[in-house]
Tab-separated table of C-alpha atoms and ligand atoms in Angstrom:
chain	number	residue	atom	x	y	z
A	1	UNK	CA	-10.519	16.139	4.021
A	2	UNK	CA	-11.169	15.963	0.295
A	3	UNK	CA	-9.149	15.409	-2.833
A	4	UNK	CA	-9.453	16.781	-6.348
A	5	UNK	CA	-7.731	16.350	-9.691
A	6	UNK	CA	-4.758	18.606	-10.453
A	7	UNK	CA	-6.674	19.516	-13.625
A	8	UNK	CA	-10.069	20.237	-12.115
A	9	UNK	CA	-10.636	21.258	-8.495
A	10	UNK	CA	-14.359	21.738	-8.890
A	11	UNK	CA	-14.997	18.007	-8.348
A	12	UNK	CA	-14.160	16.557	-4.935
A	13	UNK	CA	-13.396	12.972	-3.926
A	14	UNK	CA	-12.849	11.244	-0.615
A	15	UNK	CA	-9.587	9.494	0.127
A	16	UNK	CA	-11.107	6.057	-0.409
A	17	UNK	CA	-12.451	7.068	-3.813
A	18	UNK	CA	-9.120	8.564	-4.842
A	19	UNK	CA	-7.059	5.576	-3.726
A	20	UNK	CA	-9.304	3.130	-5.572
A	21	UNK	CA	-9.274	5.116	-8.800
A	22	UNK	CA	-5.521	5.703	-8.792
A	23	UNK	CA	-5.654	8.421	-11.433
A	24	UNK	CA	-8.363	11.054	-11.924
A	25	UNK	CA	-10.634	10.422	-14.934
A	26	UNK	CA	-9.391	13.614	-16.636
A	27	UNK	CA	-5.810	12.293	-16.565
A	28	UNK	CA	-4.816	14.544	-13.662
A	29	UNK	CA	-3.453	13.336	-10.337
A	30	UNK	CA	-5.427	13.379	-7.118
A	31	UNK	CA	-4.178	16.000	-4.653
A	32	UNK	CA	-5.394	17.197	-1.260
A	33	UNK	CA	-7.669	20.104	-2.078
A	34	UNK	CA	-5.901	22.067	0.656
A	35	UNK	CA	-3.103	20.871	2.906
A	36	UNK	CA	-3.816	20.858	6.653
A	37	UNK	CA	-1.517	22.303	9.301
A	38	UNK	CA	-0.254	20.129	12.143
A	39	UNK	CA	0.971	21.433	15.473
A	40	UNK	CA	4.539	20.179	15.365
A	41	UNK	CA	5.425	22.134	18.495
A	42	UNK	CA	3.399	19.593	20.423
A	43	UNK	CA	5.893	17.439	22.308
A	44	UNK	CA	3.870	14.284	21.743
A	45	UNK	CA	5.440	13.888	18.294
A	46	UNK	CA	8.847	13.150	19.856
A	47	UNK	CA	7.409	10.266	21.824
A	48	UNK	CA	5.458	8.712	18.947
A	49	UNK	CA	6.553	5.423	17.418
A	50	UNK	CA	6.543	5.121	13.642
A	51	UNK	CA	3.100	3.531	13.808
A	52	UNK	CA	1.714	6.255	16.070
A	53	UNK	CA	3.098	8.961	13.790
A	54	UNK	CA	1.373	7.261	10.865
A	55	UNK	CA	-1.909	7.111	12.760
A	56	UNK	CA	-1.763	10.818	13.593
A	57	UNK	CA	-1.102	11.791	9.972
A	58	UNK	CA	-3.626	9.375	8.465
A	59	UNK	CA	-6.432	10.494	10.785
A	60	UNK	CA	-6.340	13.834	9.004
A	61	UNK	CA	-5.554	12.733	5.454
A	62	UNK	CA	-7.796	9.665	5.362
A	63	UNK	CA	-10.738	11.181	7.124
A	64	UNK	CA	-13.329	8.791	5.684
A	65	UNK	CA	-11.578	5.825	7.358
A	66	UNK	CA	-12.582	4.908	10.907
A	67	UNK	CA	-9.877	4.850	13.573
A	68	UNK	CA	-10.279	1.065	13.694
A	69	UNK	CA	-9.667	0.802	9.987
A	70	UNK	CA	-6.549	2.948	10.234
A	71	UNK	CA	-5.149	0.942	13.138
A	72	UNK	CA	-5.765	-2.303	11.272
A	73	UNK	CA	-3.954	-1.057	8.178
A	74	UNK	CA	-1.026	0.323	10.160
A	75	UNK	CA	-0.444	-2.735	12.286
A	76	UNK	CA	-0.737	-5.082	9.309
A	77	UNK	CA	1.771	-3.013	7.308
A	78	UNK	CA	4.447	-1.955	9.777
A	79	UNK	CA	5.276	-5.158	11.607
A	80	UNK	CA	8.195	-7.551	11.710
A	81	UNK	CA	8.440	-7.750	7.948
A	82	UNK	CA	10.719	-4.759	8.540
A	83	UNK	CA	14.081	-5.882	9.876
A	84	UNK	CA	14.375	-2.769	12.066
A	85	UNK	CA	11.917	-2.229	14.842
A	86	UNK	CA	11.964	1.508	14.198
A	87	UNK	CA	10.802	0.848	10.580
A	88	UNK	CA	12.655	3.895	9.183
A	89	UNK	CA	15.650	4.622	11.439
A	90	UNK	CA	17.932	7.646	11.127
A	91	UNK	CA	21.474	6.314	11.176
A	92	UNK	CA	24.015	8.828	12.495
A	93	UNK	CA	27.390	8.048	10.957
A	94	UNK	CA	29.749	10.673	12.344
A	95	UNK	CA	28.445	13.938	10.869
A	96	UNK	CA	26.137	12.216	8.381
A	97	UNK	CA	22.441	11.677	9.119
A	98	UNK	CA	20.993	8.970	6.895
A	99	UNK	CA	17.307	8.189	6.814
A	100	UNK	CA	17.398	4.474	6.019
A	101	UNK	CA	14.282	3.513	4.115
A	102	UNK	CA	15.455	0.083	3.036
A	103	UNK	CA	14.577	-2.155	5.951
A	104	UNK	CA	11.461	-3.652	4.372
A	105	UNK	CA	10.988	-6.825	2.379
A	106	UNK	CA	12.389	-5.608	-0.911
A	107	UNK	CA	15.248	-3.472	0.420
A	108	UNK	CA	14.103	-0.171	-1.090
A	109	UNK	CA	12.003	2.753	0.120
A	110	UNK	CA	8.975	1.690	-1.927
A	111	UNK	CA	8.223	-0.802	0.872
A	112	UNK	CA	7.184	2.004	3.222
A	113	UNK	CA	4.179	2.899	1.085
A	114	UNK	CA	3.553	-0.395	-0.675
A	115	UNK	CA	3.327	-2.391	2.550
A	116	UNK	CA	0.264	-0.385	3.462
A	117	UNK	CA	-1.346	0.427	0.106
A	118	UNK	CA	-3.035	-3.004	-0.293
A	119	UNK	CA	-4.613	-2.622	3.159
A	120	UNK	CA	-5.752	0.917	2.385
A	121	UNK	CA	-7.332	-0.316	-0.837
A	122	UNK	CA	-9.043	-3.174	0.934
A	123	UNK	CA	-10.617	-0.857	3.508
A	124	UNK	CA	-11.438	1.717	0.817
A	125	UNK	CA	-13.252	-1.008	-1.122
A	126	UNK	CA	-15.383	-1.713	1.933
A	127	UNK	CA	-16.204	1.968	2.428
A	128	UNK	CA	-17.185	2.327	-1.219
A	129	UNK	CA	-19.131	-0.948	-1.297
A	130	UNK	CA	-16.992	-1.964	-4.246
A	131	UNK	CA	-17.714	-5.455	-5.562
A	132	UNK	CA	-15.371	-5.388	-8.519
A	133	UNK	CA	-12.070	-7.121	-8.658
A	134	UNK	CA	-9.281	-4.532	-8.645
A	135	UNK	CA	-6.507	-4.884	-11.205
A	136	UNK	CA	-3.419	-2.961	-10.144
A	137	UNK	CA	-1.368	-1.754	-13.114
A	138	UNK	CA	2.209	-0.917	-12.223
A	139	UNK	CA	5.066	0.505	-14.246
A	140	UNK	CA	8.413	0.175	-12.540
A	141	UNK	CA	11.947	1.456	-12.932
A	142	UNK	CA	12.982	-1.488	-10.757
A	143	UNK	CA	11.909	-1.113	-7.137
A	144	UNK	CA	8.188	-0.310	-7.228
A	145	UNK	CA	7.520	-3.534	-9.117
A	146	UNK	CA	8.884	-5.878	-6.500
A	147	UNK	CA	7.475	-3.889	-3.583
A	148	UNK	CA	4.013	-3.861	-5.198
A	149	UNK	CA	4.220	-7.591	-5.951
A	150	UNK	CA	5.128	-8.338	-2.337
A	151	UNK	CA	2.395	-6.060	-1.040
A	152	UNK	CA	-0.398	-7.353	-3.255
A	153	UNK	CA	0.642	-10.996	-3.591
A	154	UNK	CA	-2.456	-13.110	-2.821
A	155	UNK	CA	-4.390	-10.032	-1.622
A	156	UNK	CA	-8.062	-10.981	-1.896
A	157	UNK	CA	-9.963	-9.413	-4.794
A	158	UNK	CA	-6.920	-8.075	-6.643
A	159	UNK	CA	-4.703	-8.910	-9.588
A	160	UNK	CA	-1.321	-7.220	-9.757
A	161	UNK	CA	0.360	-6.642	-13.109
A	162	UNK	CA	3.901	-5.233	-13.309
A	163	UNK	CA	5.788	-3.968	-16.358
A	164	UNK	CA	9.523	-3.380	-16.031
A	165	UNK	CA	12.141	-2.251	-18.579
A	166	UNK	CA	13.739	-5.525	-19.651
A	167	UNK	CA	17.134	-3.964	-20.175
A	168	UNK	CA	16.991	-1.245	-17.537
A	169	UNK	CA	16.988	-2.791	-14.053
A	170	UNK	CA	19.703	-4.350	-11.882
A	171	UNK	CA	20.203	-8.131	-11.860
A	172	UNK	CA	18.894	-8.403	-8.307
A	173	UNK	CA	15.838	-6.274	-9.125
A	174	UNK	CA	15.068	-8.488	-12.114
A	175	UNK	CA	15.474	-11.719	-10.131
A	176	UNK	CA	13.303	-10.357	-7.335
A	177	UNK	CA	10.433	-9.838	-9.759
A	178	UNK	CA	10.906	-13.002	-11.829
A	179	UNK	CA	10.776	-15.217	-8.736
A	180	UNK	CA	7.697	-13.605	-7.170
A	181	UNK	CA	5.137	-16.095	-5.874
A	182	UNK	CA	1.391	-15.538	-5.559
A	183	UNK	CA	-1.641	-16.686	-7.516
A	184	UNK	CA	-2.592	-13.142	-8.586
A	185	UNK	CA	0.787	-11.790	-9.748
A	186	UNK	CA	1.796	-11.083	-13.350
A	187	UNK	CA	5.184	-9.767	-14.440
A	188	UNK	CA	6.311	-8.600	-17.883
A	189	UNK	CA	9.580	-7.239	-19.182
A	190	UNK	CA	8.999	-4.618	-21.856
A	191	UNK	CA	11.168	-3.547	-24.754
A	192	UNK	CA	11.176	0.040	-23.571
A	193	UNK	CA	12.008	2.193	-20.569
A	194	UNK	CA	10.085	3.298	-17.484
A	195	UNK	CA	8.632	6.346	-19.229
A	196	UNK	CA	7.124	4.096	-21.928
A	197	UNK	CA	5.612	1.816	-19.292
A	198	UNK	CA	4.201	4.667	-17.226
A	199	UNK	CA	2.729	6.379	-20.287
A	200	UNK	CA	0.865	3.193	-21.232
A	201	UNK	CA	-0.369	2.650	-17.679
A	202	UNK	CA	-1.728	6.205	-17.544
A	203	UNK	CA	-3.328	5.724	-20.945
A	204	UNK	CA	-5.107	2.553	-19.864
A	205	UNK	CA	-6.325	4.218	-16.664
A	206	UNK	CA	-7.894	7.074	-18.623
A	207	UNK	CA	-9.184	5.066	-21.617
A	208	UNK	CA	-12.892	5.156	-20.930
A	209	UNK	CA	-13.987	2.466	-23.366
A	210	UNK	CA	-11.276	0.131	-22.090
A	211	UNK	CA	-12.413	0.764	-18.502
A	212	UNK	CA	-16.084	0.280	-19.401
A	213	UNK	CA	-15.324	-3.017	-21.115
A	214	UNK	CA	-13.560	-4.266	-18.012
A	215	UNK	CA	-16.199	-3.009	-15.581
A	216	UNK	CA	-18.746	-5.111	-17.481
A	217	UNK	CA	-16.582	-8.075	-16.573
A	218	UNK	CA	-16.417	-6.962	-12.951
A	219	UNK	CA	-12.879	-5.579	-13.067
A	220	UNK	CA	-11.803	-2.088	-12.048
A	221	UNK	CA	-8.352	-0.712	-12.848
A	222	UNK	CA	-6.114	1.109	-10.392
A	223	UNK	CA	-2.398	1.717	-9.951
A	224	UNK	CA	0.327	1.109	-7.406
A	225	UNK	CA	2.564	3.770	-8.917
A	226	UNK	CA	3.174	6.987	-7.045
A	227	UNK	CA	0.515	8.585	-9.228
A	228	UNK	CA	-1.748	6.938	-6.602
A	229	UNK	CA	-2.256	9.334	-3.672
A	230	UNK	CA	-2.249	6.265	-1.410
A	231	UNK	CA	1.514	6.087	-2.025
A	232	UNK	CA	2.214	9.723	-1.194
A	233	UNK	CA	0.539	10.138	2.179
A	234	UNK	CA	2.327	7.180	3.835
A	235	UNK	CA	5.619	8.642	2.606
A	236	UNK	CA	5.101	11.839	4.600
A	237	UNK	CA	5.248	9.812	7.799
A	238	UNK	CA	8.956	9.007	7.673
A	239	UNK	CA	9.973	12.648	7.253
A	240	UNK	CA	7.990	13.617	10.319
A	241	UNK	CA	9.248	10.664	12.316
A	242	UNK	CA	12.852	11.314	11.218
A	243	UNK	CA	12.667	14.941	12.271
A	244	UNK	CA	11.651	14.008	15.806
A	245	UNK	CA	14.169	11.135	15.949
A	246	UNK	CA	16.868	13.717	15.249
A	247	UNK	CA	15.518	16.043	17.928
A	248	UNK	CA	15.510	13.172	20.411
A	249	UNK	CA	19.055	12.214	19.440
A	250	UNK	CA	20.213	15.790	20.075
A	251	UNK	CA	21.095	16.339	16.405
A	252	UNK	CA	18.534	19.103	16.028
A	253	UNK	CA	16.881	21.680	18.274
A	254	UNK	CA	13.077	21.460	18.269
A	255	UNK	CA	11.808	23.857	15.610
A	256	UNK	CA	15.178	24.165	13.874
A	257	UNK	CA	15.015	23.806	10.073
A	258	UNK	CA	16.257	20.501	8.695
A	259	UNK	CA	17.530	20.361	5.123
A	260	UNK	CA	16.747	17.225	3.181
A	261	UNK	CA	18.421	15.685	0.136
A	262	UNK	CA	16.324	13.195	-1.826
A	263	UNK	CA	17.418	10.959	-4.719
A	264	UNK	CA	14.668	11.678	-7.210
A	265	UNK	CA	13.062	10.016	-10.205
A	266	UNK	CA	9.290	10.237	-10.413
A	267	UNK	CA	9.314	13.083	-7.833
A	268	UNK	CA	7.138	11.173	-5.352
A	269	UNK	CA	9.509	10.868	-2.423
A	270	UNK	CA	10.609	14.500	-2.456
A	271	UNK	CA	7.013	15.634	-2.925
A	272	UNK	CA	6.091	13.827	0.301
A	273	UNK	CA	8.831	15.832	2.058
A	274	UNK	CA	7.418	19.012	0.554
A	275	UNK	CA	3.897	18.112	1.685
A	276	UNK	CA	5.255	17.547	5.213
A	277	UNK	CA	6.899	20.963	5.066
A	278	UNK	CA	3.713	22.590	3.838
A	279	UNK	CA	1.898	20.968	6.781
A	280	UNK	CA	4.260	22.761	9.130
A	281	UNK	CA	7.208	20.401	9.644
A	282	UNK	CA	10.352	22.570	10.011
A	283	UNK	CA	12.039	21.377	6.846
A	284	UNK	CA	14.426	23.952	5.398
A	285	UNK	CA	15.798	23.406	1.940
A	286	UNK	CA	14.908	20.481	-0.268
A	287	UNK	CA	17.528	19.083	-2.628
A	288	UNK	CA	16.171	17.332	-5.684
A	289	UNK	CA	19.024	14.992	-6.620
A	290	UNK	CA	19.108	13.423	-10.083
A	291	UNK	CA	21.451	11.154	-12.001
A	292	UNK	CA	22.549	11.704	-15.612
A	293	UNK	CA	18.847	11.932	-16.573
A	294	UNK	CA	18.806	15.414	-15.076
A	295	UNK	CA	15.663	16.864	-16.601
A	296	UNK	CA	14.605	18.100	-13.136
A	297	UNK	CA	17.896	19.888	-12.457
A	298	UNK	CA	17.364	21.928	-15.587
A	299	UNK	CA	13.743	22.556	-14.657
A	300	UNK	CA	14.617	24.007	-11.258
A	301	UNK	CA	17.382	26.109	-12.803
A	302	UNK	CA	15.412	27.496	-15.730
A	303	UNK	CA	11.686	26.772	-15.394
A	304	UNK	CA	11.901	24.710	-18.588
A	305	UNK	CA	10.948	21.035	-18.465
A	306	UNK	CA	12.322	19.464	-21.609
A	307	UNK	CA	12.171	15.720	-22.270
A	308	UNK	CA	13.963	16.024	-25.636
A	309	UNK	CA	17.185	14.477	-24.514
A	310	UNK	CA	19.043	11.236	-24.561
A	311	UNK	CA	17.788	8.624	-22.105
A	312	UNK	CA	20.683	7.227	-20.052
A	313	UNK	CA	20.775	3.818	-18.389
A	314	UNK	CA	22.734	4.616	-15.233
A	315	UNK	CA	23.993	2.781	-12.150
A	316	UNK	CA	21.054	4.297	-10.238
A	317	UNK	CA	18.385	2.733	-12.498
A	318	UNK	CA	15.395	3.489	-10.259
A	319	UNK	CA	15.910	7.139	-11.174
A	320	UNK	CA	16.189	6.612	-14.940
A	321	UNK	CA	13.096	8.661	-15.680
A	322	UNK	CA	12.445	11.642	-17.945
A	323	UNK	CA	8.751	12.222	-17.266
A	324	UNK	CA	8.347	12.741	-13.517
A	325	UNK	CA	4.626	12.352	-12.920
A	326	UNK	CA	4.480	13.841	-9.454
A	327	UNK	CA	5.814	17.154	-10.673
A	328	UNK	CA	2.204	17.798	-11.661
A	329	UNK	CA	1.260	17.731	-7.973
A	330	UNK	CA	4.078	20.175	-7.238
A	331	UNK	CA	2.723	22.475	-9.955
A	332	UNK	CA	-0.664	22.348	-8.260
A	333	UNK	CA	0.931	23.548	-5.021
A	334	UNK	CA	3.049	26.337	-6.473
A	335	UNK	CA	0.325	27.619	-8.772
A	336	UNK	CA	-2.082	27.594	-5.829
A	337	UNK	CA	-4.445	25.229	-7.573
A	338	UNK	CA	-4.500	26.970	-10.952
A	339	UNK	CA	-5.922	23.995	-12.878
A	340	UNK	CA	-6.127	25.844	-16.185
A	341	UNK	CA	-2.410	26.549	-16.096
A	342	UNK	CA	-1.649	22.943	-15.211
A	343	UNK	CA	-3.791	21.707	-18.049
A	344	UNK	CA	-1.905	24.002	-20.417
A	345	UNK	CA	1.529	22.873	-19.189
A	346	UNK	CA	0.581	19.195	-19.341
A	347	UNK	CA	-0.958	19.712	-22.772
A	348	UNK	CA	2.322	21.265	-23.959
A	349	UNK	CA	4.258	18.372	-22.446
A	350	UNK	CA	2.016	15.845	-24.182
A	351	UNK	CA	2.107	17.581	-27.564
A	352	UNK	CA	5.649	18.929	-27.710
A	353	UNK	CA	7.610	17.061	-25.038
A	354	UNK	CA	8.297	20.204	-23.022
A	355	UNK	CA	6.707	23.010	-21.047
A	356	UNK	CA	7.897	26.227	-19.535
A	357	UNK	CA	6.874	28.220	-16.529
A	358	UNK	CA	7.970	31.511	-15.088
A	359	UNK	CA	11.070	30.799	-13.050
A	360	UNK	CA	9.877	33.090	-10.282
A	361	UNK	CA	7.207	30.488	-9.462
A	362	UNK	CA	9.855	28.066	-8.283
A	363	UNK	CA	10.185	28.730	-4.608
A	364	UNK	CA	13.550	29.363	-3.085
A	365	UNK	CA	13.416	26.331	-0.824
A	366	UNK	CA	13.989	23.941	-3.733
A	367	UNK	CA	17.497	23.191	-4.956
A	368	UNK	CA	18.496	20.734	-7.641
A	369	UNK	CA	21.660	18.998	-8.753
A	370	UNK	CA	22.846	15.842	-10.448
A	371	UNK	CA	25.638	13.311	-10.314
A	372	UNK	CA	27.182	11.400	-13.209
A	373	UNK	CA	27.896	7.686	-12.750
A	374	UNK	CA	31.557	8.516	-12.185
A	375	UNK	CA	30.685	11.040	-9.459
A	376	UNK	CA	28.289	8.526	-7.920
A	377	UNK	CA	31.028	5.884	-7.728
A	378	UNK	CA	33.432	8.428	-6.226
A	379	UNK	CA	30.860	9.297	-3.561
A	380	UNK	CA	30.341	5.613	-2.651
A	381	UNK	CA	34.052	5.015	-2.396
A	382	UNK	CA	34.921	8.161	-0.451
A	383	UNK	CA	32.146	7.711	2.124
A	384	UNK	CA	33.113	4.069	2.574
A	385	UNK	CA	36.769	4.910	3.126
A	386	UNK	CA	36.161	7.845	5.472
A	387	UNK	CA	33.090	6.627	7.398
A	388	UNK	CA	33.000	2.865	6.775
A	389	UNK	CA	29.406	3.278	5.584
A	390	UNK	CA	28.273	1.736	2.314
A	391	UNK	CA	25.776	3.802	0.340
A	392	UNK	CA	23.771	2.400	-2.537
A	393	UNK	CA	24.134	4.345	-5.837
A	394	UNK	CA	20.843	6.267	-5.373
A	395	UNK	CA	21.810	7.447	-1.908
A	396	UNK	CA	25.240	8.355	-3.256
A	397	UNK	CA	23.623	10.682	-5.805
A	398	UNK	CA	21.841	12.507	-2.966
A	399	UNK	CA	25.085	12.708	-1.006
A	400	UNK	CA	27.132	13.997	-3.937
A	401	UNK	CA	24.876	16.896	-4.858
A	402	UNK	CA	24.883	18.337	-1.326
A	403	UNK	CA	28.698	18.438	-1.359
A	404	UNK	CA	28.610	20.838	-4.275
A	405	UNK	CA	26.002	23.158	-2.777
A	406	UNK	CA	27.322	25.685	-0.216
A	407	UNK	CA	23.795	26.275	1.122
A	408	UNK	CA	23.758	22.664	2.332
A	409	UNK	CA	27.081	22.524	4.087
A	410	UNK	CA	26.509	24.342	7.373
A	411	UNK	CA	22.992	23.406	8.484
A	412	UNK	CA	21.606	20.099	9.758
A	413	UNK	CA	21.103	17.777	6.817
A	414	UNK	CA	19.206	14.555	6.326
A	415	UNK	CA	20.251	12.366	3.421
A	416	UNK	CA	17.496	10.054	2.304
A	417	UNK	CA	18.857	6.571	1.758
A	418	UNK	CA	16.457	4.815	-0.565
A	419	UNK	CA	17.972	1.386	-1.123
A	420	UNK	CA	20.278	-1.192	0.396
A	421	UNK	CA	23.677	-1.444	-1.315
A	422	UNK	CA	23.035	-5.191	-1.614
A	423	UNK	CA	20.434	-4.457	-4.256
A	424	UNK	CA	23.105	-2.919	-6.454
A	425	UNK	CA	26.148	-4.986	-5.529
A	426	UNK	CA	27.761	-4.795	-8.975
A	427	UNK	CA	27.741	-1.010	-9.158
A	428	UNK	CA	28.755	-0.602	-5.528
A	429	UNK	CA	31.660	-3.039	-5.805
A	430	UNK	CA	32.853	-1.441	-8.998
A	431	UNK	CA	33.115	1.804	-7.060
A	432	UNK	CA	35.103	0.188	-4.256
A	433	UNK	CA	37.389	-2.173	-6.171
A	434	UNK	CA	37.459	-2.360	-9.922
A	435	UNK	CA	38.285	-6.057	-10.343
A	436	UNK	CA	35.653	-7.496	-8.011
A	437	UNK	CA	33.175	-10.175	-9.137
A	438	UNK	CA	30.219	-7.948	-8.193
A	439	UNK	CA	28.481	-10.607	-6.109
A	440	UNK	CA	26.438	-10.023	-2.974
A	441	UNK	CA	28.748	-12.466	-1.199
A	442	UNK	CA	31.809	-10.344	-1.918
A	443	UNK	CA	29.949	-7.219	-0.857
A	444	UNK	CA	28.965	-8.930	2.366
A	445	UNK	CA	32.614	-9.723	3.097
A	446	UNK	CA	33.785	-6.174	2.395
A	447	UNK	CA	31.028	-4.650	4.525
A	448	UNK	CA	31.469	-7.313	7.216
A	449	UNK	CA	27.685	-7.680	7.276
A	450	UNK	CA	25.566	-10.701	6.388
A	451	UNK	CA	23.644	-10.682	3.104
A	452	UNK	CA	20.097	-9.527	3.950
A	453	UNK	CA	17.861	-12.573	4.252
A	454	UNK	CA	15.408	-10.962	1.803
A	455	UNK	CA	17.777	-11.671	-1.104
A	456	UNK	CA	20.209	-14.275	0.213
A	457	UNK	CA	18.421	-17.178	-1.464
A	458	UNK	CA	17.236	-15.388	-4.581
A	459	UNK	CA	19.487	-17.348	-6.930
A	460	UNK	CA	18.079	-20.641	-5.670
A	461	UNK	CA	14.452	-19.716	-6.263
A	462	UNK	CA	12.655	-20.866	-9.419
A	463	UNK	CA	11.973	-18.347	-12.204
A	464	UNK	CA	8.178	-18.038	-12.347
A	465	UNK	CA	7.831	-15.142	-14.803
A	466	UNK	CA	9.847	-14.804	-17.975
A	467	UNK	CA	7.537	-13.142	-20.449
A	468	UNK	CA	8.171	-9.956	-22.339
A	469	UNK	CA	6.161	-7.747	-24.652
A	470	UNK	CA	6.380	-4.620	-26.757
A	471	UNK	CA	5.247	-1.297	-25.291
A	472	UNK	CA	2.380	-1.167	-27.804
A	473	UNK	CA	1.153	-4.595	-26.692
A	474	UNK	CA	0.707	-3.725	-23.026
A	475	UNK	CA	-2.981	-2.928	-23.276
A	476	UNK	CA	-3.765	-6.186	-25.107
A	477	UNK	CA	-1.688	-8.123	-22.587
A	478	UNK	CA	-3.682	-6.578	-19.726
A	479	UNK	CA	-7.042	-7.243	-21.363
A	480	UNK	CA	-6.214	-10.830	-22.293
A	481	UNK	CA	-4.903	-11.758	-18.908
A	482	UNK	CA	-7.785	-10.145	-17.044
A	483	UNK	CA	-10.208	-12.088	-19.223
A	484	UNK	CA	-8.263	-15.271	-18.581
A	485	UNK	CA	-8.088	-14.988	-14.785
A	486	UNK	CA	-11.780	-14.248	-14.738
A	487	UNK	CA	-12.799	-17.401	-16.514
B	501	PLP	C1	11.954	4.897	-6.783
B	501	PLP	C2	13.328	5.179	-6.286
B	501	PLP	C3	13.867	6.474	-6.269
B	501	PLP	C4	13.108	7.648	-6.835
B	501	PLP	O1	11.982	7.983	-6.065
B	501	PLP	P1	10.793	8.860	-6.703
B	501	PLP	O2	9.738	8.879	-5.677
B	501	PLP	O3	10.385	8.124	-7.948
B	501	PLP	O4	11.365	10.190	-7.008
B	501	PLP	C5	15.106	6.662	-5.701
B	501	PLP	N1	15.833	5.632	-5.220
B	501	PLP	C6	15.363	4.365	-5.225
B	501	PLP	C7	16.215	3.281	-4.695
B	501	PLP	C8	14.093	4.096	-5.755
B	501	PLP	O5	13.640	2.837	-5.759
C-alpha cells in the first residue's frame, strides 16, 4: 500500500518513507493513495484483542513492515503503561457509551498513537537505512506535547522538541511538560497559540534550505503532530475495536450503523473514524464537535472555511484551534484525489485566510455542532448528577452537541472521551460546585476515585524546562539546539 501527498498523487511513497518525513515536501499531507476495504463481517474481529486488531489493520496500511516488526512495535506500545488491560475500553454508563481513550501515561487520547509512533519511526529508519538523527518537531495545544515527550523520551537517535502556547494550556498540562525527564527532550512555551506553533512547524518541515543545512549535520526533521500519517493509522484501531466491543456487549447488532461523536480540534481523531468507515466499518453519522472556536461547524454548514475570527481560550484548550490541518486529508477523500483543487483551496487559505467549496461536496454523513464554555459546564454537571459519571470538558463538548441533534438521539451512539477529568480539574470542579478549590484532591473526593498515579506526584517533581520564546524565534531555537546537542 502506498501513500502520496494531498497536493500531488503522481509521486508515491511507502509507509516508512511517509512516517519518517512527517510532511510531504510540497507542503501537503501524506494520505493513503486509495483506502483498502476490510471484511468486517468476519467474526474474528469480535474476538480480537486491541493488539490483534492493531496488527490486522497495520498489516495492510504498513505493508513495507515485516510481521515481526509490527508485532514488536505493537507489544512495546500497548502494554502495562496503560492502566486498563483493554487499552481503549468502551464504558457503558446506563444509556451512554463512552470510548475512554485516556488510560495511557498522559491521560489523553494522544497516548494511543504516540505510544507507538516512536517504535514505528525506529523500524522505518531501519527499513530506509537512515543514519541521520531524527529531530521531532511538535506543536501542541496541550496534550500532544506531553504524549510525544513520554513516547520519545530517551528514544535512541531522536531529539524531541515541543512548543506549547504559554498562556493556553491547563495547569496540569503545563506541569506535565515542564517536569518531563529524558536526555533528548526540549520544551518551550511560546507567546502565541497552537495555530502559530503549527504554522512554524510546517514551515520548518518544508523549508528546503533549512532541511539541507541540517542534513549536512546529520539531522533529519520530522513531526509527531497528527500531520504525520503515523499518528492517523493507529487511531483507526480504537474505532474498529470499540465497534466490536459494543457488538460483544450486546449494545449493537453486527453490521448495524454506529454513530460517533468526536471532540475535534485538528481534525485528526474524527478523520481516523472516517477512514475506518471508508474501509467498511459500519459507522453511521459522524459528529464533528467543536468548542467556541467553531470554524469547522461553519464549514460543514456552509462549505466556507474562514479563519478570520476571534481566537477563544476555552475550558477545552486542546481544541482551541482555527487551522485544522487534517481537513486537508478529508478534502482529498471527498474530492476523490483532486490535487489541483486541494492546492487551490490551500493556496486560498494561505493567502486570504479562507477557502470555499461547493456545499454539495460535503457528504451527508458528517454533522457538526459546537458548545460554549457555559454549555460544556452544564453538560459536565448534568451527566454527573444523573449518571454519576465525570466527563472532562472535551468529552462534554461531544456529549452536548449530540443532545441538540435529533438525528443522533435514536440510534446507537458512541461518545469519544478524549481526556481524564483529572487533567482539567479546575474546569470540571467549577462546573460541579462553583466555590471549589479546583484541586485534583478535591476532584478525587467528589468522584470517590483515587487521583491517577500518572499525575498524583506532579507537584512534587522538579521543573526541568522553563524557557519561552517568540513565535518568530522558533526556527532559530530549533537550529541552535540541534547544533548544540550535536557537538
Ligand atoms: C487533541 C485533543 C482533541 C482534538 O483532537 P484532534 O485530533 O486534534 O481533532 C480533543 N480532546 C483532547 C483531550 C485532545 O487532547
